[in-house]
Amino acid sequence: MRHCLEMGCLSIGILCLLYYIGIVIYSGITTSFAWIWPTGGTALILLRIALWYQKLHPSLWLRVLTGAAFALILAALLMILLIGGRIIGAMRAVPQQDLDYVIVLGAQVRGTNPSRALLKRLERAAEYAEENPDTILILSGGQGPDEGISEAECMYRYLTGAGVSEDRLIREDASTSTQENLLFSAEIIHSLAGDMDGEDIRGLGGDTDEEDLRGLDGGTDEEDIRGLGGDTDKEEAERNGMPNTGSSVTASVGVLSNDFHIYRALLLAQKAGYTNVSGIPADSVPGMQPHNILREICALLVMMVSH
């Protein structure tokens, strides 16, 4: 048993380091949260060394230390299985058809071109738009300091080039996080609905007026970790530094993102007051899925703790 633990720590530790090298080669050294792999790999290799040293020089404190380390590893594995199962379940969701709106969540723009992740979302958005000609697409994403244009503008250019009518596209270019994507898009949906009281609001495309987004300064950080589930509450929104939409979003809305991101995005949508929301998963690079899922698990854990 001890030999299996030693070999397991060493083997998995080396695999973590090799996987990190693969991430750097494919996506670059600045890939978010990539540090978890060399950190975890190094910790496992050090644990293997500690087990070997304990065998040669038995001591109570080292036995307690290694025992605590394995307890933490077991707890982490259980958490990964529980939360990862929910993420994977959302990844396999079958999109609802004929939605009133689809919010296409932005992702990094490299210069004026979509990143790989954003390109996957745009391909899925163009496909859904073709299948559902009455659905309005809200393209949500602001401009980061290293982006030549806003994510919304990049998505608009791609989709119009793919044959989607500009009358069906609305650009929301003020948001800087998933939470703001959803909150600001809710403001747009409310402004389009006006006082129609349930009348059909499809087909109200066009560009978003600048005035519609003024005052929506938010306060949400980049990690999208505030709030988890539950109904939208004005006082709670104000405490969290979030703009409040004023009322629930009752229109049927789809949230389109890469598959690994759907579960967390839907939780944030429910928090923002969407009452009829579903996910539209876009593909992801298979080799990056372990990293993407692990990052989502950590973000969800932080959401739970900070709630």
PDB file of C-alpha atoms in Angstrom:
ATOM      1  CA  MET A   1       0.000   0.000   0.000  1.00  0.00           C
ATOM      2  CA  ARG A   2       2.783   2.377   0.943  1.00  0.00           C
ATOM      3  CA  HIS A   3       4.613   1.613  -2.297  1.00  0.00           C
ATOM      4  CA  CYS A   4       1.448   2.378  -4.294  1.00  0.00           C
ATOM      5  CA  LEU A   5       1.068   5.732  -2.530  1.00  0.00           C
ATOM      6  CA  GLU A   6       4.679   6.621  -3.221  1.00  0.00           C
ATOM      7  CA  MET A   7       4.459   5.706  -6.898  1.00  0.00           C
ATOM      8  CA  GLY A   8       1.082   7.402  -7.249  1.00  0.00           C
ATOM      9  CA  CYS A   9       2.385  10.693  -5.826  1.00  0.00           C
ATOM     10  CA  LEU A  10       5.441  10.604  -8.050  1.00  0.00           C
ATOM     11  CA  SER A  11       3.575   9.620 -11.216  1.00  0.00           C
ATOM     12  CA  ILE A  12       0.745  12.125 -10.817  1.00  0.00           C
ATOM     13  CA  GLY A  13       3.189  14.849  -9.814  1.00  0.00           C
ATOM     14  CA  ILE A  14       5.221  14.316 -12.987  1.00  0.00           C
ATOM     15  CA  LEU A  15       2.035  14.247 -15.103  1.00  0.00           C
ATOM     16  CA  CYS A  16       0.957  17.587 -13.592  1.00  0.00           C
ATOM     17  CA  LEU A  17       4.286  19.158 -14.523  1.00  0.00           C
ATOM     18  CA  LEU A  18       4.143  17.739 -18.047  1.00  0.00           C
ATOM     19  CA  TYR A  19       0.545  18.958 -18.458  1.00  0.00           C
ATOM     20  CA  TYR A  20       1.625  22.447 -17.400  1.00  0.00           C
ATOM     21  CA  ILE A  21       4.304  22.412 -20.086  1.00  0.00           C
ATOM     22  CA  GLY A  22       1.623  21.421 -22.595  1.00  0.00           C
ATOM     23  CA  ILE A  23      -0.603  24.325 -21.484  1.00  0.00           C
ATOM     24  CA  VAL A  24       2.265  26.784 -21.877  1.00  0.00           C
ATOM     25  CA  ILE A  25       3.121  25.482 -25.356  1.00  0.00           C
ATOM     26  CA  TYR A  26      -0.502  25.578 -26.519  1.00  0.00           C
ATOM     27  CA  SER A  27      -1.927  28.617 -24.751  1.00  0.00           C
ATOM     28  CA  GLY A  28       0.999  30.588 -23.375  1.00  0.00           C
ATOM     29  CA  ILE A  29       2.606  31.111 -20.001  1.00  0.00           C
ATOM     30  CA  THR A  30       0.034  33.759 -19.038  1.00  0.00           C
ATOM     31  CA  THR A  31      -2.873  31.275 -19.186  1.00  0.00           C
ATOM     32  CA  SER A  32      -5.075  32.018 -16.192  1.00  0.00           C
ATOM     33  CA  PHE A  33      -4.791  29.657 -13.240  1.00  0.00           C
ATOM     34  CA  ALA A  34      -2.138  27.561 -14.991  1.00  0.00           C
ATOM     35  CA  TRP A  35       0.096  27.869 -11.909  1.00  0.00           C
ATOM     36  CA  ILE A  36      -2.083  25.267 -10.134  1.00  0.00           C
ATOM     37  CA  TRP A  37      -0.468  22.452 -12.141  1.00  0.00           C
ATOM     38  CA  PRO A  38       3.215  23.040 -11.307  1.00  0.00           C
ATOM     39  CA  THR A  39       2.224  23.867  -7.740  1.00  0.00           C
ATOM     40  CA  GLY A  40       0.247  20.655  -7.348  1.00  0.00           C
ATOM     41  CA  GLY A  41       2.834  18.583  -9.169  1.00  0.00           C
ATOM     42  CA  THR A  42       5.664  19.887  -7.014  1.00  0.00           C
ATOM     43  CA  ALA A  43       3.641  19.286  -3.831  1.00  0.00           C
ATOM     44  CA  LEU A  44       2.992  15.664  -4.822  1.00  0.00           C
ATOM     45  CA  ILE A  45       6.647  15.030  -5.611  1.00  0.00           C
ATOM     46  CA  LEU A  46       7.648  16.542  -2.249  1.00  0.00           C
ATOM     47  CA  LEU A  47       5.074  14.292  -0.571  1.00  0.00           C
ATOM     48  CA  ARG A  48       6.705  11.311  -2.279  1.00  0.00           C
ATOM     49  CA  ILE A  49      10.078  12.419  -0.922  1.00  0.00           C
ATOM     50  CA  ALA A  50       8.562  12.837   2.562  1.00  0.00           C
ATOM     51  CA  LEU A  51       7.186   9.279   2.455  1.00  0.00           C
ATOM     52  CA  TRP A  52      10.578   7.951   1.393  1.00  0.00           C
ATOM     53  CA  TYR A  53      12.334   9.902   4.145  1.00  0.00           C
ATOM     54  CA  GLN A  54       9.825   8.721   6.752  1.00  0.00           C
ATOM     55  CA  LYS A  55      10.573   5.123   5.813  1.00  0.00           C
ATOM     56  CA  LEU A  56      14.278   5.691   6.438  1.00  0.00           C
ATOM     57  CA  HIS A  57      13.879   7.934   9.496  1.00  0.00           C
ATOM     58  CA  PRO A  58      10.529   7.230  11.220  1.00  0.00           C
ATOM     59  CA  SER A  59       9.122  10.147  13.209  1.00  0.00           C
ATOM     60  CA  LEU A  60       5.734  11.008  14.652  1.00  0.00           C
ATOM     61  CA  TRP A  61       5.590  14.573  13.331  1.00  0.00           C
ATOM     62  CA  LEU A  62       6.359  13.466   9.780  1.00  0.00           C
ATOM     63  CA  ARG A  63       3.722  10.742   9.993  1.00  0.00           C
ATOM     64  CA  VAL A  64       1.145  13.294  11.144  1.00  0.00           C
ATOM     65  CA  LEU A  65       2.180  15.691   8.375  1.00  0.00           C
ATOM     66  CA  THR A  66       1.919  13.119   5.598  1.00  0.00           C
ATOM     67  CA  GLY A  67      -1.371  11.822   7.023  1.00  0.00           C
ATOM     68  CA  ALA A  68      -2.836  15.332   6.969  1.00  0.00           C
ATOM     69  CA  ALA A  69      -1.613  15.788   3.397  1.00  0.00           C
ATOM     70  CA  PHE A  70      -3.376  12.626   2.243  1.00  0.00           C
ATOM     71  CA  ALA A  71      -6.556  13.698   4.069  1.00  0.00           C
ATOM     72  CA  LEU A  72      -6.499  16.992   2.157  1.00  0.00           C
ATOM     73  CA  ILE A  73      -5.917  15.153  -1.119  1.00  0.00           C
ATOM     74  CA  LEU A  74      -8.881  12.866  -0.424  1.00  0.00           C
ATOM     75  CA  ALA A  75     -11.130  15.837   0.414  1.00  0.00           C
ATOM     76  CA  ALA A  76     -10.027  17.592  -2.786  1.00  0.00           C
ATOM     77  CA  LEU A  77     -10.772  14.511  -4.879  1.00  0.00           C
ATOM     78  CA  LEU A  78     -14.270  14.225  -3.384  1.00  0.00           C
ATOM     79  CA  MET A  79     -14.910  17.910  -4.101  1.00  0.00           C
ATOM     80  CA  ILE A  80     -13.692  17.512  -7.663  1.00  0.00           C
ATOM     81  CA  LEU A  81     -16.020  14.557  -8.193  1.00  0.00           C
ATOM     82  CA  LEU A  82     -19.069  16.303  -6.718  1.00  0.00           C
ATOM     83  CA  ILE A  83     -18.709  19.698  -8.376  1.00  0.00           C
ATOM     84  CA  GLY A  84     -17.067  18.378 -11.520  1.00  0.00           C
ATOM     85  CA  GLY A  85     -20.043  16.084 -12.071  1.00  0.00           C
ATOM     86  CA  ARG A  86     -22.380  19.077 -12.116  1.00  0.00           C
ATOM     87  CA  ILE A  87     -20.132  20.973 -14.513  1.00  0.00           C
ATOM     88  CA  ILE A  88     -19.948  18.008 -16.868  1.00  0.00           C
ATOM     89  CA  GLY A  89     -23.724  17.573 -16.675  1.00  0.00           C
ATOM     90  CA  ALA A  90     -24.238  21.191 -17.766  1.00  0.00           C
ATOM     91  CA  MET A  91     -21.725  20.691 -20.574  1.00  0.00           C
ATOM     92  CA  ARG A  92     -24.045  18.091 -22.096  1.00  0.00           C
ATOM     93  CA  ALA A  93     -27.197  20.225 -21.949  1.00  0.00           C
ATOM     94  CA  VAL A  94     -29.424  20.203 -25.025  1.00  0.00           C
ATOM     95  CA  PRO A  95     -30.122  23.840 -25.970  1.00  0.00           C
ATOM     96  CA  GLN A  96     -33.712  25.075 -25.890  1.00  0.00           C
ATOM     97  CA  GLN A  97     -34.965  26.233 -29.271  1.00  0.00           C
ATOM     98  CA  ASP A  98     -36.764  29.460 -30.247  1.00  0.00           C
ATOM     99  CA  LEU A  99     -35.489  31.493 -27.309  1.00  0.00           C
ATOM    100  CA  ASP A 100     -36.348  35.187 -27.140  1.00  0.00           C
ATOM    101  CA  TYR A 101     -32.723  36.117 -26.497  1.00  0.00           C
ATOM    102  CA  VAL A 102     -29.322  34.495 -26.455  1.00  0.00           C
ATOM    103  CA  ILE A 103     -26.551  36.190 -24.500  1.00  0.00           C
ATOM    104  CA  VAL A 104     -23.223  35.349 -26.106  1.00  0.00           C
ATOM    105  CA  LEU A 105     -20.598  35.764 -23.394  1.00  0.00           C
ATOM    106  CA  GLY A 106     -17.402  37.436 -24.487  1.00  0.00           C
ATOM    107  CA  ALA A 107     -13.896  36.044 -24.209  1.00  0.00           C
ATOM    108  CA  GLN A 108     -10.440  37.337 -24.965  1.00  0.00           C
ATOM    109  CA  VAL A 109      -9.826  39.207 -28.200  1.00  0.00           C
ATOM    110  CA  ARG A 110      -6.311  39.108 -29.605  1.00  0.00           C
ATOM    111  CA  GLY A 111      -5.881  42.432 -31.343  1.00  0.00           C
ATOM    112  CA  THR A 112      -9.078  42.507 -33.391  1.00  0.00           C
ATOM    113  CA  ASN A 113      -9.459  38.746 -33.818  1.00  0.00           C
ATOM    114  CA  PRO A 114     -11.281  36.284 -31.551  1.00  0.00           C
ATOM    115  CA  SER A 115      -9.263  33.960 -29.366  1.00  0.00           C
ATOM    116  CA  ARG A 116      -9.757  30.211 -29.743  1.00  0.00           C
ATOM    117  CA  ALA A 117     -12.303  30.160 -26.923  1.00  0.00           C
ATOM    118  CA  LEU A 118     -14.280  33.064 -28.375  1.00  0.00           C
ATOM    119  CA  LEU A 119     -14.169  31.573 -31.863  1.00  0.00           C
ATOM    120  CA  LYS A 120     -15.828  28.397 -30.554  1.00  0.00           C
ATOM    121  CA  ARG A 121     -18.597  30.496 -29.012  1.00  0.00           C
ATOM    122  CA  LEU A 122     -19.105  32.463 -32.211  1.00  0.00           C
ATOM    123  CA  GLU A 123     -19.325  29.352 -34.353  1.00  0.00           C
ATOM    124  CA  ARG A 124     -22.027  28.014 -32.032  1.00  0.00           C
ATOM    125  CA  ALA A 125     -23.812  31.385 -31.998  1.00  0.00           C
ATOM    126  CA  ALA A 126     -23.916  31.512 -35.800  1.00  0.00           C
ATOM    127  CA  GLU A 127     -25.269  27.968 -35.868  1.00  0.00           C
ATOM    128  CA  TYR A 128     -27.988  28.741 -33.322  1.00  0.00           C
ATOM    129  CA  ALA A 129     -28.932  31.959 -35.130  1.00  0.00           C
ATOM    130  CA  GLU A 130     -29.399  30.059 -38.369  1.00  0.00           C
ATOM    131  CA  GLU A 131     -31.552  27.408 -36.667  1.00  0.00           C
ATOM    132  CA  ASN A 132     -33.661  29.994 -34.794  1.00  0.00           C
ATOM    133  CA  PRO A 133     -34.287  33.009 -37.047  1.00  0.00           C
ATOM    134  CA  ASP A 134     -36.467  34.890 -34.514  1.00  0.00           C
ATOM    135  CA  THR A 135     -33.940  34.895 -31.676  1.00  0.00           C
ATOM    136  CA  ILE A 136     -32.134  38.135 -30.773  1.00  0.00           C
ATOM    137  CA  LEU A 137     -28.444  37.803 -29.898  1.00  0.00           C
ATOM    138  CA  ILE A 138     -26.922  40.042 -27.221  1.00  0.00           C
ATOM    139  CA  LEU A 139     -23.157  40.167 -27.704  1.00  0.00           C
ATOM    140  CA  SER A 140     -21.733  40.920 -24.281  1.00  0.00           C
ATOM    141  CA  GLY A 141     -18.145  41.870 -23.541  1.00  0.00           C
ATOM    142  CA  GLY A 142     -16.117  45.031 -22.987  1.00  0.00           C
ATOM    143  CA  GLN A 143     -12.597  45.939 -24.076  1.00  0.00           C
ATOM    144  CA  GLY A 144      -9.599  44.923 -21.996  1.00  0.00           C
ATOM    145  CA  PRO A 145      -6.303  46.822 -21.908  1.00  0.00           C
ATOM    146  CA  ASP A 146      -4.677  44.281 -24.233  1.00  0.00           C
ATOM    147  CA  GLU A 147      -7.560  44.106 -26.726  1.00  0.00           C
ATOM    148  CA  GLY A 148      -7.706  46.178 -29.904  1.00  0.00           C
ATOM    149  CA  ILE A 149     -11.519  46.313 -29.931  1.00  0.00           C
ATOM    150  CA  SER A 150     -14.278  45.333 -27.531  1.00  0.00           C
ATOM    151  CA  GLU A 151     -15.314  41.703 -27.361  1.00  0.00           C
ATOM    152  CA  ALA A 152     -18.825  42.769 -28.373  1.00  0.00           C
ATOM    153  CA  GLU A 153     -17.511  44.488 -31.497  1.00  0.00           C
ATOM    154  CA  CYS A 154     -15.351  41.475 -32.383  1.00  0.00           C
ATOM    155  CA  MET A 155     -18.382  39.193 -32.068  1.00  0.00           C
ATOM    156  CA  TYR A 156     -20.513  41.598 -34.115  1.00  0.00           C
ATOM    157  CA  ARG A 157     -17.992  41.635 -36.965  1.00  0.00           C
ATOM    158  CA  TYR A 158     -17.698  37.861 -37.014  1.00  0.00           C
ATOM    159  CA  LEU A 159     -21.439  37.168 -36.938  1.00  0.00           C
ATOM    160  CA  THR A 160     -22.359  39.752 -39.562  1.00  0.00           C
ATOM    161  CA  GLY A 161     -19.598  38.283 -41.711  1.00  0.00           C
ATOM    162  CA  ALA A 162     -21.156  34.856 -41.144  1.00  0.00           C
ATOM    163  CA  GLY A 163     -24.473  36.086 -42.523  1.00  0.00           C
ATOM    164  CA  VAL A 164     -26.383  36.951 -39.339  1.00  0.00           C
ATOM    165  CA  SER A 165     -28.507  40.064 -39.882  1.00  0.00           C
ATOM    166  CA  GLU A 166     -27.296  43.085 -37.926  1.00  0.00           C
ATOM    167  CA  ASP A 167     -30.920  43.732 -36.936  1.00  0.00           C
ATOM    168  CA  ARG A 168     -30.712  40.643 -34.702  1.00  0.00           C
ATOM    169  CA  LEU A 169     -27.474  41.671 -32.970  1.00  0.00           C
ATOM    170  CA  ILE A 170     -27.162  43.925 -29.931  1.00  0.00           C
ATOM    171  CA  ARG A 171     -23.750  44.947 -28.654  1.00  0.00           C
ATOM    172  CA  GLU A 172     -23.190  45.293 -24.906  1.00  0.00           C
ATOM    173  CA  ASP A 173     -19.630  46.560 -24.553  1.00  0.00           C
ATOM    174  CA  ALA A 174     -19.438  47.798 -20.953  1.00  0.00           C
ATOM    175  CA  SER A 175     -19.033  44.535 -19.026  1.00  0.00           C
ATOM    176  CA  THR A 176     -15.755  43.158 -17.689  1.00  0.00           C
ATOM    177  CA  SER A 177     -16.876  39.859 -16.114  1.00  0.00           C
ATOM    178  CA  THR A 178     -19.482  37.143 -16.550  1.00  0.00           C
ATOM    179  CA  GLN A 179     -21.569  38.637 -13.768  1.00  0.00           C
ATOM    180  CA  GLU A 180     -21.588  42.023 -15.464  1.00  0.00           C
ATOM    181  CA  ASN A 181     -22.333  40.345 -18.826  1.00  0.00           C
ATOM    182  CA  LEU A 182     -25.561  39.025 -17.336  1.00  0.00           C
ATOM    183  CA  LEU A 183     -26.524  42.091 -15.327  1.00  0.00           C
ATOM    184  CA  PHE A 184     -25.962  44.552 -18.151  1.00  0.00           C
ATOM    185  CA  SER A 185     -27.699  42.263 -20.642  1.00  0.00           C
ATOM    186  CA  ALA A 186     -30.683  42.138 -18.283  1.00  0.00           C
ATOM    187  CA  GLU A 187     -30.821  45.946 -18.424  1.00  0.00           C
ATOM    188  CA  ILE A 188     -30.901  45.767 -22.217  1.00  0.00           C
ATOM    189  CA  ILE A 189     -33.703  43.195 -22.195  1.00  0.00           C
ATOM    190  CA  HIS A 190     -35.725  45.352 -19.806  1.00  0.00           C
ATOM    191  CA  SER A 191     -35.174  48.428 -21.983  1.00  0.00           C
ATOM    192  CA  LEU A 192     -36.318  46.517 -25.066  1.00  0.00           C
ATOM    193  CA  ALA A 193     -39.370  45.107 -23.315  1.00  0.00           C
ATOM    194  CA  GLY A 194     -40.406  48.535 -22.043  1.00  0.00           C
ATOM    195  CA  ASP A 195     -43.982  48.534 -20.858  1.00  0.00           C
ATOM    196  CA  MET A 196     -45.244  45.864 -23.245  1.00  0.00           C
ATOM    197  CA  ASP A 197     -46.498  43.718 -20.370  1.00  0.00           C
ATOM    198  CA  GLY A 198     -45.817  40.379 -21.949  1.00  0.00           C
ATOM    199  CA  GLU A 199     -46.275  41.350 -25.607  1.00  0.00           C
ATOM    200  CA  ASP A 200     -43.957  39.780 -28.133  1.00  0.00           C
ATOM    201  CA  ILE A 201     -40.624  41.598 -27.948  1.00  0.00           C
ATOM    202  CA  ARG A 202     -38.746  39.619 -30.566  1.00  0.00           C
ATOM    203  CA  GLY A 203     -37.175  41.363 -33.495  1.00  0.00           C
ATOM    204  CA  LEU A 204     -36.100  44.457 -31.550  1.00  0.00           C
ATOM    205  CA  GLY A 205     -32.504  44.347 -32.740  1.00  0.00           C
ATOM    206  CA  GLY A 206     -30.079  47.112 -33.548  1.00  0.00           C
ATOM    207  CA  ASP A 207     -27.273  48.671 -31.546  1.00  0.00           C
ATOM    208  CA  THR A 208     -27.494  49.381 -27.855  1.00  0.00           C
ATOM    209  CA  ASP A 209     -27.712  53.076 -27.079  1.00  0.00           C
ATOM    210  CA  GLU A 210     -24.886  54.433 -24.978  1.00  0.00           C
ATOM    211  CA  GLU A 211     -27.440  55.848 -22.552  1.00  0.00           C
ATOM    212  CA  ASP A 212     -28.750  52.365 -21.785  1.00  0.00           C
ATOM    213  CA  LEU A 213     -25.478  51.435 -20.132  1.00  0.00           C
ATOM    214  CA  ARG A 214     -24.634  54.599 -18.212  1.00  0.00           C
ATOM    215  CA  GLY A 215     -24.343  54.256 -14.478  1.00  0.00           C
ATOM    216  CA  LEU A 216     -23.754  50.510 -14.649  1.00  0.00           C
ATOM    217  CA  ASP A 217     -20.340  50.688 -13.079  1.00  0.00           C
ATOM    218  CA  GLY A 218     -20.729  47.416 -11.173  1.00  0.00           C
ATOM    219  CA  GLY A 219     -17.944  46.474  -8.802  1.00  0.00           C
ATOM    220  CA  THR A 220     -17.580  42.803  -9.605  1.00  0.00           C
ATOM    221  CA  ASP A 221     -14.045  41.484  -9.826  1.00  0.00           C
ATOM    222  CA  GLU A 222     -12.679  39.450 -12.726  1.00  0.00           C
ATOM    223  CA  GLU A 223     -13.176  36.091 -11.064  1.00  0.00           C
ATOM    224  CA  ASP A 224     -17.009  36.309 -11.092  1.00  0.00           C
ATOM    225  CA  ILE A 225     -17.090  34.896  -7.576  1.00  0.00           C
ATOM    226  CA  ARG A 226     -19.780  36.940  -5.838  1.00  0.00           C
ATOM    227  CA  GLY A 227     -23.079  35.287  -5.087  1.00  0.00           C
ATOM    228  CA  LEU A 228     -24.387  31.792  -5.650  1.00  0.00           C
ATOM    229  CA  GLY A 229     -27.941  30.822  -6.588  1.00  0.00           C
ATOM    230  CA  GLY A 230     -31.061  32.187  -4.957  1.00  0.00           C
ATOM    231  CA  ASP A 231     -33.370  34.954  -6.068  1.00  0.00           C
ATOM    232  CA  THR A 232     -32.148  38.429  -6.898  1.00  0.00           C
ATOM    233  CA  ASP A 233     -32.557  40.806  -3.987  1.00  0.00           C
ATOM    234  CA  LYS A 234     -32.024  44.549  -4.232  1.00  0.00           C
ATOM    235  CA  GLU A 235     -30.375  45.001  -0.847  1.00  0.00           C
ATOM    236  CA  GLU A 236     -28.082  42.033  -1.418  1.00  0.00           C
ATOM    237  CA  ALA A 237     -27.130  43.323  -4.850  1.00  0.00           C
ATOM    238  CA  GLU A 238     -26.260  46.707  -3.358  1.00  0.00           C
ATOM    239  CA  ARG A 239     -24.160  45.082  -0.642  1.00  0.00           C
ATOM    240  CA  ASN A 240     -22.238  43.181  -3.292  1.00  0.00           C
ATOM    241  CA  GLY A 241     -21.627  46.332  -5.321  1.00  0.00           C
ATOM    242  CA  MET A 242     -23.756  45.058  -8.206  1.00  0.00           C
ATOM    243  CA  PRO A 243     -26.273  47.022 -10.269  1.00  0.00           C
ATOM    244  CA  ASN A 244     -29.817  45.794  -9.741  1.00  0.00           C
ATOM    245  CA  THR A 245     -31.985  45.084 -12.757  1.00  0.00           C
ATOM    246  CA  GLY A 246     -35.069  46.228 -10.852  1.00  0.00           C
ATOM    247  CA  SER A 247     -37.145  43.150 -11.673  1.00  0.00           C
ATOM    248  CA  SER A 248     -36.816  39.602 -12.884  1.00  0.00           C
ATOM    249  CA  VAL A 249     -36.076  38.782 -16.503  1.00  0.00           C
ATOM    250  CA  THR A 250     -39.048  36.679 -17.575  1.00  0.00           C
ATOM    251  CA  ALA A 251     -38.216  36.379 -21.283  1.00  0.00           C
ATOM    252  CA  SER A 252     -36.731  33.060 -22.380  1.00  0.00           C
ATOM    253  CA  VAL A 253     -32.975  33.544 -22.446  1.00  0.00           C
ATOM    254  CA  GLY A 254     -30.082  31.313 -23.428  1.00  0.00           C
ATOM    255  CA  VAL A 255     -26.567  31.819 -22.110  1.00  0.00           C
ATOM    256  CA  LEU A 256     -23.995  30.775 -24.691  1.00  0.00           C
ATOM    257  CA  SER A 257     -20.454  30.038 -23.585  1.00  0.00           C
ATOM    258  CA  ASN A 258     -17.847  27.309 -23.762  1.00  0.00           C
ATOM    259  CA  ASP A 259     -19.229  24.091 -22.314  1.00  0.00           C
ATOM    260  CA  PHE A 260     -17.118  24.068 -19.125  1.00  0.00           C
ATOM    261  CA  HIS A 261     -18.401  27.549 -18.227  1.00  0.00           C
ATOM    262  CA  ILE A 262     -22.135  26.877 -18.581  1.00  0.00           C
ATOM    263  CA  TYR A 263     -22.839  25.626 -15.041  1.00  0.00           C
ATOM    264  CA  ARG A 264     -21.343  28.665 -13.300  1.00  0.00           C
ATOM    265  CA  ALA A 265     -22.825  31.071 -15.843  1.00  0.00           C
ATOM    266  CA  LEU A 266     -26.323  29.707 -15.159  1.00  0.00           C
ATOM    267  CA  LEU A 267     -25.853  30.099 -11.404  1.00  0.00           C
ATOM    268  CA  LEU A 268     -24.858  33.713 -11.943  1.00  0.00           C
ATOM    269  CA  ALA A 269     -27.826  34.214 -14.289  1.00  0.00           C
ATOM    270  CA  GLN A 270     -30.228  32.979 -11.619  1.00  0.00           C
ATOM    271  CA  LYS A 271     -28.586  35.334  -9.162  1.00  0.00           C
ATOM    272  CA  ALA A 272     -29.091  38.202 -11.603  1.00  0.00           C
ATOM    273  CA  GLY A 273     -32.842  37.528 -11.774  1.00  0.00           C
ATOM    274  CA  TYR A 274     -33.276  35.409 -14.904  1.00  0.00           C
ATOM    275  CA  THR A 275     -36.276  33.155 -14.304  1.00  0.00           C
ATOM    276  CA  ASN A 276     -36.379  31.335 -17.654  1.00  0.00           C
ATOM    277  CA  VAL A 277     -32.747  30.706 -18.534  1.00  0.00           C
ATOM    278  CA  SER A 278     -30.949  27.765 -20.114  1.00  0.00           C
ATOM    279  CA  GLY A 279     -27.458  27.001 -21.325  1.00  0.00           C
ATOM    280  CA  ILE A 280     -26.126  26.730 -24.856  1.00  0.00           C
ATOM    281  CA  PRO A 281     -22.751  24.958 -24.664  1.00  0.00           C
ATOM    282  CA  ALA A 282     -20.095  25.666 -27.248  1.00  0.00           C
ATOM    283  CA  ASP A 283     -17.200  23.300 -27.846  1.00  0.00           C
ATOM    284  CA  SER A 284     -13.820  23.629 -26.153  1.00  0.00           C
ATOM    285  CA  VAL A 285     -10.345  22.370 -26.948  1.00  0.00           C
ATOM    286  CA  PRO A 286     -10.333  18.785 -25.562  1.00  0.00           C
ATOM    287  CA  GLY A 287      -6.778  18.975 -24.289  1.00  0.00           C
ATOM    288  CA  MET A 288      -7.570  22.034 -22.188  1.00  0.00           C
ATOM    289  CA  GLN A 289     -10.658  20.545 -20.549  1.00  0.00           C
ATOM    290  CA  PRO A 290      -8.921  19.234 -17.392  1.00  0.00           C
ATOM    291  CA  HIS A 291      -7.552  22.713 -16.767  1.00  0.00           C
ATOM    292  CA  ASN A 292     -10.817  24.458 -17.597  1.00  0.00           C
ATOM    293  CA  ILE A 293     -12.892  22.198 -15.357  1.00  0.00           C
ATOM    294  CA  LEU A 294     -10.449  22.488 -12.443  1.00  0.00           C
ATOM    295  CA  ARG A 295     -10.478  26.266 -12.763  1.00  0.00           C
ATOM    296  CA  GLU A 296     -14.277  26.294 -12.748  1.00  0.00           C
ATOM    297  CA  ILE A 297     -14.357  24.078  -9.647  1.00  0.00           C
ATOM    298  CA  CYS A 298     -12.076  26.499  -7.797  1.00  0.00           C
ATOM    299  CA  ALA A 299     -14.166  29.491  -8.898  1.00  0.00           C
ATOM    300  CA  LEU A 300     -17.349  27.776  -7.667  1.00  0.00           C
ATOM    301  CA  LEU A 301     -15.738  26.987  -4.304  1.00  0.00           C
ATOM    302  CA  VAL A 302     -14.765  30.628  -3.900  1.00  0.00           C
ATOM    303  CA  MET A 303     -18.343  31.627  -4.774  1.00  0.00           C
ATOM    304  CA  MET A 304     -19.680  29.356  -2.045  1.00  0.00           C
ATOM    305  CA  VAL A 305     -17.250  30.658   0.564  1.00  0.00           C
ATOM    306  CA  SER A 306     -17.817  34.331  -0.290  1.00  0.00           C
ATOM    307  CA  HIS A 307     -21.621  34.054  -0.385  1.00  0.00           C
TER     308      HIS A 307
END
